[in-house]
Tab-separated table of C-alpha atoms in Angstrom:
chain	number	residue	atom	x	y	z
I	1	UNK	CA	16.113	-5.194	-28.937
I	2	UNK	CA	14.701	-8.267	-27.223
I	3	UNK	CA	14.790	-8.516	-23.446
I	4	UNK	CA	15.001	-11.654	-21.365
I	5	UNK	CA	12.549	-10.155	-18.872
I	6	UNK	CA	10.394	-7.034	-18.768
I	7	UNK	CA	9.411	-6.075	-15.213
I	8	UNK	CA	6.202	-4.052	-15.009
I	9	UNK	CA	6.199	-1.898	-11.872
I	10	UNK	CA	9.109	-0.233	-10.081
I	11	UNK	CA	8.119	-0.530	-6.422
I	12	UNK	CA	10.199	-2.598	-3.965
I	13	UNK	CA	9.062	-5.856	-5.570
I	14	UNK	CA	9.694	-4.929	-9.195
I	15	UNK	CA	12.956	-3.125	-8.461
I	16	UNK	CA	14.245	-6.136	-6.503
I	17	UNK	CA	13.317	-8.545	-9.306
I	18	UNK	CA	14.975	-6.314	-11.905
I	19	UNK	CA	18.149	-5.949	-9.852
I	20	UNK	CA	18.475	-9.673	-9.143
I	21	UNK	CA	17.984	-10.596	-12.801
I	22	UNK	CA	20.369	-7.911	-14.054
I	23	UNK	CA	23.067	-8.978	-11.613
I	24	UNK	CA	22.752	-12.551	-12.867
I	25	UNK	CA	23.477	-11.399	-16.421
I	26	UNK	CA	19.991	-11.140	-17.921
I	27	UNK	CA	18.811	-8.385	-20.237
I	28	UNK	CA	16.120	-6.612	-18.200
I	29	UNK	CA	13.747	-3.696	-18.759
I	30	UNK	CA	11.993	-2.018	-15.811
I	31	UNK	CA	8.794	-0.079	-16.596
I	32	UNK	CA	7.719	2.370	-13.906
I	33	UNK	CA	5.097	5.131	-13.946
I	34	UNK	CA	7.189	7.422	-11.705
I	35	UNK	CA	5.750	10.119	-9.486
I	36	UNK	CA	3.472	7.770	-7.522
I	37	UNK	CA	4.157	7.243	-3.808
I	38	UNK	CA	2.341	4.367	-2.141
I	39	UNK	CA	0.654	5.062	1.217
I	40	UNK	CA	2.713	3.057	3.663
I	41	UNK	CA	3.778	3.226	7.292
I	42	UNK	CA	7.310	2.528	6.069
I	43	UNK	CA	8.366	-0.065	8.648
I	44	UNK	CA	11.059	-2.580	7.713
I	45	UNK	CA	12.519	-5.310	9.958
I	46	UNK	CA	16.224	-5.998	10.506
I	47	UNK	CA	15.999	-9.124	8.355
I	48	UNK	CA	15.049	-7.011	5.324
I	49	UNK	CA	17.949	-4.649	5.986
I	50	UNK	CA	20.339	-7.606	6.086
I	51	UNK	CA	18.862	-9.723	3.284
I	52	UNK	CA	18.604	-6.845	0.810
I	53	UNK	CA	21.675	-4.845	1.850
I	54	UNK	CA	19.870	-1.619	2.758
I	55	UNK	CA	22.296	1.147	3.753
I	56	UNK	CA	21.797	3.072	6.967
I	57	UNK	CA	21.301	6.243	4.923
I	58	UNK	CA	17.863	4.952	3.902
I	59	UNK	CA	16.725	4.479	7.512
I	60	UNK	CA	15.038	7.732	8.564
I	61	UNK	CA	14.186	6.504	12.085
I	62	UNK	CA	14.897	3.545	14.346
I	63	UNK	CA	11.887	2.606	16.432
I	64	UNK	CA	12.464	0.963	19.805
I	65	UNK	CA	8.887	0.797	21.164
I	66	UNK	CA	5.489	-0.163	19.775
I	67	UNK	CA	2.383	1.197	21.514
I	68	UNK	CA	-0.941	-0.624	21.160
I	69	UNK	CA	-3.995	1.563	21.871
I	70	UNK	CA	-7.414	0.042	22.537
I	71	UNK	CA	-10.933	1.471	21.956
I	72	UNK	CA	-11.025	2.644	25.604
I	73	UNK	CA	-7.612	4.299	25.148
I	74	UNK	CA	-5.783	1.603	27.088
I	75	UNK	CA	-2.101	1.862	26.088
I	76	UNK	CA	0.314	-1.050	26.075
I	77	UNK	CA	3.951	-0.210	25.325
I	78	UNK	CA	6.001	-3.090	23.956
I	79	UNK	CA	9.775	-2.610	23.995
I	80	UNK	CA	11.683	-3.922	20.996
I	81	UNK	CA	14.531	-5.763	22.654
I	82	UNK	CA	17.874	-6.442	20.966
I	83	UNK	CA	17.001	-4.528	17.833
I	84	UNK	CA	14.804	-1.921	16.220
I	85	UNK	CA	12.192	-1.392	13.538
I	86	UNK	CA	13.675	0.623	10.694
I	87	UNK	CA	11.543	3.318	9.090
I	88	UNK	CA	11.874	4.397	5.460
I	89	UNK	CA	10.224	7.119	3.407
I	90	UNK	CA	8.750	5.449	0.338
I	91	UNK	CA	9.304	8.563	-1.761
I	92	UNK	CA	13.070	8.079	-1.462
I	93	UNK	CA	13.333	4.352	-0.661
I	94	UNK	CA	11.571	3.165	-3.820
I	95	UNK	CA	13.687	5.454	-6.000
I	96	UNK	CA	16.840	4.182	-4.286
I	97	UNK	CA	15.859	0.621	-5.219
I	98	UNK	CA	15.105	1.593	-8.830
I	99	UNK	CA	18.418	3.389	-9.215
I	100	UNK	CA	20.242	0.402	-7.744
I	101	UNK	CA	18.542	-1.910	-10.223
I	102	UNK	CA	19.689	0.329	-13.084
I	103	UNK	CA	23.225	0.426	-11.701
I	104	UNK	CA	23.128	-3.383	-11.803
I	105	UNK	CA	22.280	-3.237	-15.512
I	106	UNK	CA	18.482	-2.986	-15.785
I	107	UNK	CA	17.174	-0.485	-18.351
I	108	UNK	CA	14.559	1.914	-17.025
I	109	UNK	CA	11.491	2.963	-19.014
I	110	UNK	CA	9.132	5.595	-17.601
I	111	UNK	CA	5.514	5.169	-18.594
I	112	UNK	CA	2.238	3.366	-18.028
I	113	UNK	CA	1.766	-0.295	-18.927
I	114	UNK	CA	-1.138	-0.934	-21.293
I	115	UNK	CA	-1.130	-4.564	-22.446
I	116	UNK	CA	0.724	-7.719	-23.465
I	117	UNK	CA	0.412	-9.147	-26.971
I	118	UNK	CA	1.889	-12.216	-28.637
I	119	UNK	CA	2.618	-13.362	-32.160
I	120	UNK	CA	4.980	-15.731	-33.934
I	121	UNK	CA	7.890	-13.437	-33.003
I	122	UNK	CA	7.232	-13.722	-29.288
I	123	UNK	CA	5.827	-11.702	-26.392
I	124	UNK	CA	5.437	-7.927	-26.512
I	125	UNK	CA	4.864	-5.506	-23.626
I	126	UNK	CA	3.138	-2.234	-24.527
I	127	UNK	CA	3.348	0.982	-22.532
I	128	UNK	CA	2.638	4.697	-22.947
I	129	UNK	CA	5.770	6.835	-22.582
I	130	UNK	CA	5.286	9.424	-19.824
I	131	UNK	CA	7.254	12.195	-21.529
I	132	UNK	CA	6.220	11.874	-25.176
I	133	UNK	CA	2.885	10.084	-24.866
I	134	UNK	CA	4.051	7.679	-27.569
I	135	UNK	CA	3.024	4.026	-27.591
I	136	UNK	CA	6.145	1.899	-27.041
I	137	UNK	CA	6.540	-1.861	-27.507
I	138	UNK	CA	9.219	-3.979	-25.818
I	139	UNK	CA	9.969	-7.486	-27.120
I	140	UNK	CA	10.679	-10.003	-24.386
I	141	UNK	CA	10.830	-13.658	-23.439
I	142	UNK	CA	9.318	-13.226	-19.961
I	143	UNK	CA	7.207	-10.709	-18.002
I	144	UNK	CA	7.124	-10.088	-14.250
I	145	UNK	CA	3.962	-8.294	-13.157
I	146	UNK	CA	4.834	-6.166	-10.132
I	147	UNK	CA	2.304	-3.415	-10.796
I	148	UNK	CA	0.633	-3.435	-7.390
I	149	UNK	CA	-2.786	-4.334	-6.017
I	150	UNK	CA	-5.482	-4.534	-8.698
I	151	UNK	CA	-2.646	-5.318	-11.094
I	152	UNK	CA	-3.441	-4.844	-14.778
I	153	UNK	CA	-0.960	-7.590	-15.651
I	154	UNK	CA	-2.718	-9.994	-13.266
I	155	UNK	CA	-6.141	-8.958	-14.553
I	156	UNK	CA	-5.133	-9.737	-18.126
I	157	UNK	CA	-2.951	-12.793	-17.627
I	158	UNK	CA	-3.811	-14.697	-14.431
I	159	UNK	CA	-6.988	-16.612	-13.627
I	160	UNK	CA	-8.911	-14.729	-10.902
I	161	UNK	CA	-6.074	-12.194	-10.836
I	162	UNK	CA	-8.549	-9.382	-10.204
I	163	UNK	CA	-10.383	-11.031	-7.308
I	164	UNK	CA	-7.996	-10.535	-4.383
I	165	UNK	CA	-9.611	-8.942	-1.277
I	166	UNK	CA	-8.079	-5.650	-0.204
I	167	UNK	CA	-8.138	-2.850	2.342
I	168	UNK	CA	-8.159	0.738	1.146
I	169	UNK	CA	-5.322	2.474	3.005
I	170	UNK	CA	-5.028	6.218	3.386
I	171	UNK	CA	-2.392	8.274	5.152
I	172	UNK	CA	-1.119	11.795	5.504
I	173	UNK	CA	2.567	12.625	5.725
I	174	UNK	CA	2.997	15.443	8.219
I	175	UNK	CA	5.870	17.437	9.659
I	176	UNK	CA	6.898	15.830	12.934
I	177	UNK	CA	6.205	17.840	16.087
I	178	UNK	CA	8.446	17.982	19.128
I	179	UNK	CA	8.178	14.934	21.384
I	180	UNK	CA	5.103	14.964	23.637
I	181	UNK	CA	3.150	12.467	25.717
I	182	UNK	CA	1.094	11.550	22.649
I	183	UNK	CA	3.947	11.599	20.106
I	184	UNK	CA	7.322	9.935	20.548
I	185	UNK	CA	9.776	9.950	17.594
I	186	UNK	CA	11.097	6.557	18.766
I	187	UNK	CA	7.690	4.885	19.037
I	188	UNK	CA	5.150	3.477	16.587
I	189	UNK	CA	1.504	3.789	17.683
I	190	UNK	CA	-1.031	1.243	16.430
I	191	UNK	CA	-4.638	2.204	17.165
I	192	UNK	CA	-7.259	-0.546	17.415
I	193	UNK	CA	-10.436	1.515	17.654
I	194	UNK	CA	-13.674	1.078	15.708
I	195	UNK	CA	-14.135	4.847	15.548
I	196	UNK	CA	-10.908	5.073	13.521
I	197	UNK	CA	-11.248	1.822	11.575
I	198	UNK	CA	-14.136	-0.625	12.100
I	199	UNK	CA	-12.249	-3.569	10.599
I	200	UNK	CA	-8.519	-2.772	10.532
I	201	UNK	CA	-6.424	-0.234	12.467
I	202	UNK	CA	-4.919	3.248	12.470
I	203	UNK	CA	-1.273	4.202	12.878
I	204	UNK	CA	1.145	6.969	13.750
I	205	UNK	CA	4.621	6.058	12.494
I	206	UNK	CA	7.537	8.497	12.917
I	207	UNK	CA	9.829	9.088	9.923
I	208	UNK	CA	12.388	11.402	11.468
I	209	UNK	CA	11.491	14.887	10.199
I	210	UNK	CA	8.064	13.637	9.104
I	211	UNK	CA	5.481	11.090	10.219
I	212	UNK	CA	2.865	8.865	8.589
I	213	UNK	CA	-0.624	9.087	10.103
I	214	UNK	CA	-3.290	6.897	8.548
I	215	UNK	CA	-5.707	3.988	8.634
I	216	UNK	CA	-7.302	1.341	6.441
I	217	UNK	CA	-10.672	-0.318	5.939
I	218	UNK	CA	-12.430	-2.794	3.661
I	219	UNK	CA	-15.762	-1.017	4.247
I	220	UNK	CA	-16.619	1.311	1.362
I	221	UNK	CA	-18.762	3.651	3.464
I	222	UNK	CA	-15.892	4.597	5.784
I	223	UNK	CA	-14.669	8.173	5.235
I	224	UNK	CA	-10.900	7.635	5.260
I	225	UNK	CA	-10.017	11.325	5.425
I	226	UNK	CA	-12.464	11.997	8.254
I	227	UNK	CA	-11.135	9.019	10.220
I	228	UNK	CA	-7.554	10.176	9.716
I	229	UNK	CA	-8.482	13.675	10.877
I	230	UNK	CA	-9.954	12.140	14.035
I	231	UNK	CA	-6.771	10.136	14.545
I	232	UNK	CA	-4.619	13.240	14.158
I	233	UNK	CA	-6.775	15.072	16.697
I	234	UNK	CA	-6.562	12.204	19.205
I	235	UNK	CA	-2.780	12.108	18.764
I	236	UNK	CA	-2.326	15.870	19.124
I	237	UNK	CA	-1.216	16.223	15.489
I	238	UNK	CA	-3.967	18.409	14.017
I	239	UNK	CA	-1.804	21.534	13.785
I	240	UNK	CA	1.159	19.795	12.135
I	241	UNK	CA	1.776	20.835	8.524
I	242	UNK	CA	0.546	18.281	5.981
I	243	UNK	CA	3.192	17.436	3.383
I	244	UNK	CA	1.184	15.068	1.183
I	245	UNK	CA	-1.856	12.767	1.162
I	246	UNK	CA	-2.001	9.301	-0.423
I	247	UNK	CA	-4.411	6.395	-0.760
I	248	UNK	CA	-4.268	2.962	-2.389
I	249	UNK	CA	-5.583	-0.609	-2.087
I	250	UNK	CA	-3.606	-3.065	0.049
I	251	UNK	CA	-4.235	-6.779	-0.756
I	252	UNK	CA	-4.860	-9.127	2.149
I	253	UNK	CA	-4.623	-12.607	0.642
I	254	UNK	CA	-2.065	-14.209	-1.687
I	255	UNK	CA	-3.483	-15.298	-5.027
I	256	UNK	CA	-3.828	-19.030	-5.579
I	257	UNK	CA	-1.971	-18.745	-8.881
I	258	UNK	CA	0.977	-16.461	-9.645
I	259	UNK	CA	1.818	-17.430	-13.226
I	260	UNK	CA	-0.040	-17.861	-16.506
I	261	UNK	CA	1.593	-21.158	-17.399
I	262	UNK	CA	3.465	-19.519	-20.235
I	263	UNK	CA	5.540	-16.367	-19.838
I	264	UNK	CA	4.181	-14.225	-16.967
I	265	UNK	CA	4.740	-14.434	-13.206
I	266	UNK	CA	3.491	-12.023	-10.526
I	267	UNK	CA	5.323	-10.447	-7.601
I	268	UNK	CA	4.556	-8.315	-4.546
I	269	UNK	CA	1.138	-6.695	-4.158
I	270	UNK	CA	0.149	-7.996	-7.598
I	271	UNK	CA	0.424	-11.508	-6.119
I	272	UNK	CA	-1.373	-10.415	-2.932
I	273	UNK	CA	1.574	-10.851	-0.573
I	274	UNK	CA	0.783	-8.360	2.177
I	275	UNK	CA	0.621	-9.817	5.663
I	276	UNK	CA	-2.904	-10.108	7.114
I	277	UNK	CA	-3.576	-8.377	10.434
I	278	UNK	CA	-0.465	-6.191	10.296
I	279	UNK	CA	-0.700	-5.017	6.680
I	280	UNK	CA	3.091	-5.269	6.462
I	281	UNK	CA	4.142	-5.346	2.829
I	282	UNK	CA	7.646	-4.030	2.058
I	283	UNK	CA	9.552	-7.092	3.241
I	284	UNK	CA	7.136	-9.526	1.612
I	285	UNK	CA	7.119	-7.485	-1.613
I	286	UNK	CA	10.893	-7.676	-1.869
I	287	UNK	CA	10.893	-11.393	-1.137
I	288	UNK	CA	8.173	-11.740	-3.777
I	289	UNK	CA	10.352	-9.912	-6.279
I	290	UNK	CA	13.295	-12.163	-5.481
I	291	UNK	CA	11.381	-15.430	-5.883
I	292	UNK	CA	9.763	-14.149	-9.099
I	293	UNK	CA	13.248	-13.420	-10.450
I	294	UNK	CA	14.339	-16.903	-9.403
I	295	UNK	CA	11.382	-18.470	-11.211
I	296	UNK	CA	11.904	-16.384	-14.355
I	297	UNK	CA	15.622	-17.220	-14.479
I	298	UNK	CA	14.900	-20.923	-13.997
I	299	UNK	CA	12.347	-20.932	-16.809
I	300	UNK	CA	14.692	-19.047	-19.147
I	301	UNK	CA	17.423	-21.592	-18.515
I	302	UNK	CA	15.347	-24.781	-18.633
I	303	UNK	CA	12.528	-23.772	-20.950
I	304	UNK	CA	10.185	-25.641	-18.609
I	305	UNK	CA	6.855	-23.917	-17.882
I	306	UNK	CA	6.547	-25.546	-14.463
I	307	UNK	CA	9.562	-23.547	-13.250
I	308	UNK	CA	7.315	-20.479	-13.126
I	309	UNK	CA	5.543	-22.102	-10.189
I	310	UNK	CA	8.741	-21.763	-8.171
I	311	UNK	CA	7.832	-18.193	-7.217
I	312	UNK	CA	4.747	-19.118	-5.225
I	313	UNK	CA	6.226	-22.398	-3.930
I	314	UNK	CA	9.368	-20.742	-2.556
I	315	UNK	CA	7.403	-17.908	-0.950
I	316	UNK	CA	4.798	-20.118	0.666
I	317	UNK	CA	7.341	-22.621	1.913
I	318	UNK	CA	8.815	-19.959	4.163
I	319	UNK	CA	5.861	-17.654	4.906
I	320	UNK	CA	2.614	-19.634	4.612
I	321	UNK	CA	2.452	-20.418	8.344
I	322	UNK	CA	2.971	-16.779	9.349
I	323	UNK	CA	0.256	-15.635	6.935
I	324	UNK	CA	-2.109	-18.302	8.259
I	325	UNK	CA	-1.604	-17.256	11.885
I	326	UNK	CA	-1.942	-13.541	11.101
I	327	UNK	CA	-5.071	-14.169	9.045
I	328	UNK	CA	-6.652	-16.095	11.904
I	329	UNK	CA	-5.754	-13.302	14.321
I	330	UNK	CA	-7.362	-10.672	12.099
I	331	UNK	CA	-10.533	-12.732	11.733
I	332	UNK	CA	-10.700	-13.310	15.473
I	333	UNK	CA	-9.925	-9.873	16.876
I	334	UNK	CA	-10.861	-7.213	14.327
I	335	UNK	CA	-14.600	-7.925	14.395
I	336	UNK	CA	-15.666	-5.588	17.177
I	337	UNK	CA	-14.363	-3.128	19.742
I	338	UNK	CA	-14.902	-5.738	22.451
I	339	UNK	CA	-12.590	-8.115	20.588
I	340	UNK	CA	-10.078	-5.330	19.929
I	341	UNK	CA	-10.099	-4.461	23.642
I	342	UNK	CA	-9.266	-8.065	24.459
I	343	UNK	CA	-6.525	-8.162	21.844
I	344	UNK	CA	-4.748	-5.134	23.331
I	345	UNK	CA	-5.175	-6.660	26.770
I	346	UNK	CA	-3.495	-9.831	25.531
I	347	UNK	CA	-0.532	-7.695	24.450
I	348	UNK	CA	0.260	-7.085	28.140
I	349	UNK	CA	1.582	-10.636	28.314
I	350	UNK	CA	5.395	-10.798	28.240
I	351	UNK	CA	5.391	-14.088	26.299
I	352	UNK	CA	3.147	-12.543	23.645
I	353	UNK	CA	5.408	-9.516	23.380
I	354	UNK	CA	8.642	-11.453	23.065
I	355	UNK	CA	7.402	-14.066	20.612
I	356	UNK	CA	5.605	-11.460	18.486
I	357	UNK	CA	8.675	-9.301	17.999
I	358	UNK	CA	11.051	-12.221	17.579
I	359	UNK	CA	8.788	-13.422	14.779
I	360	UNK	CA	8.596	-9.926	13.282
I	361	UNK	CA	12.352	-9.326	13.365
I	362	UNK	CA	13.224	-12.755	11.931
I	363	UNK	CA	10.129	-13.253	9.744
I	364	UNK	CA	9.379	-16.765	10.951
I	365	UNK	CA	7.366	-18.415	13.688
I	366	UNK	CA	9.571	-18.875	16.724
I	367	UNK	CA	9.916	-22.569	17.540
I	368	UNK	CA	11.797	-22.095	20.786
I	369	UNK	CA	10.107	-22.039	24.189
I	370	UNK	CA	7.240	-24.453	23.448
I	371	UNK	CA	5.665	-23.816	26.851
I	372	UNK	CA	5.365	-20.135	25.974
I	373	UNK	CA	3.397	-21.081	22.849
I	374	UNK	CA	1.079	-23.292	24.895
I	375	UNK	CA	0.526	-20.502	27.437
I	376	UNK	CA	-0.249	-18.019	24.678
I	377	UNK	CA	-2.699	-20.442	23.077
I	378	UNK	CA	-4.569	-20.895	26.346
I	379	UNK	CA	-4.657	-17.143	27.027
I	380	UNK	CA	-5.801	-16.455	23.483
I	381	UNK	CA	-8.736	-18.862	23.720
I	382	UNK	CA	-9.648	-17.521	27.166
I	383	UNK	CA	-9.802	-13.951	25.848
I	384	UNK	CA	-11.834	-14.917	22.785
I	385	UNK	CA	-14.355	-16.850	24.898
I	386	UNK	CA	-14.601	-14.023	27.439
I	387	UNK	CA	-13.359	-16.217	30.269
I	388	UNK	CA	-11.052	-13.427	31.445
I	389	UNK	CA	-11.647	-9.713	31.737
I	390	UNK	CA	-9.415	-7.290	29.809
I	391	UNK	CA	-6.500	-6.035	31.888
I	392	UNK	CA	-7.111	-2.574	33.353
I	393	UNK	CA	-4.304	-0.058	33.466
């Protein structure tokens, strides 16, 4: 049997690509390792829920407040007006997306990708079957590599595909305690503290009956488990039962090239599409899967290699500016505790709060209220230059 497209990787990106292609009438195979749960805070914005038709049954919590915590334990609570941040549990959410792709017509294969080969008969995707251990070969016209950060597909097929910078993220899923001063089931806590993470941040994200507590860092010497233990202690969560522990790389910069100029295109973490500064990835992964499916379908129809470039072009057209701003913010504020203190102080500003969450909910830079943007720019520069003192509360 020859497939139109073989999708390698069954996370949100790969499952979305497989579903879109199957619904458009293509013969699709989805290869997934199964049993792996990515460490993830699990936050999804309303736009994702609408764009990808996510049922309410997948939303395990609806967050209405975000709390920013500085190195000196300054706390800034930001209300999420006219909406909420949806929380999902990746253990169930990813499987829901895979099942939906199969219901749309994609064929699921459980195993580990090994390589791509080519001969006069076409392109062949090799994987090791999880149940039997047998080597299996799938014949295909196109391949979508959605096999995560440090993608083996990207490493083999894409120039510099193995050179994307990344943060190592680690979290522990715990049983949620009763609401306390330090834990609110309707609030996400983001901790900007060099003792927890010297170059990124820590988090406490409620998931209904459970919660994700974790952090990330690019620095190899950081003890992720020790830092997470310290975060749990500071948040009053040490005695909560640990359900599972997970760690994985999170890419921080989109690759310059997403296709091999022949028959492979990347999607999601494999393409590096995780937002700088925030580390948000689910929405961008699913968008990445959708544009990869669009590019693959266009190439299958036209036979033109250049159509593979559509994936990166479509993604960057809509999200390049947001990634640029978030990257600049990370470079400016994550360097030291002094900078992190100023960043949390800046979050007191009402204009900053409103524009930040409008951009998060809608996934675009807000063009309204130009004077608010000017004010924020002036305040931002003033904080970075130390012309103002951090707000004391």
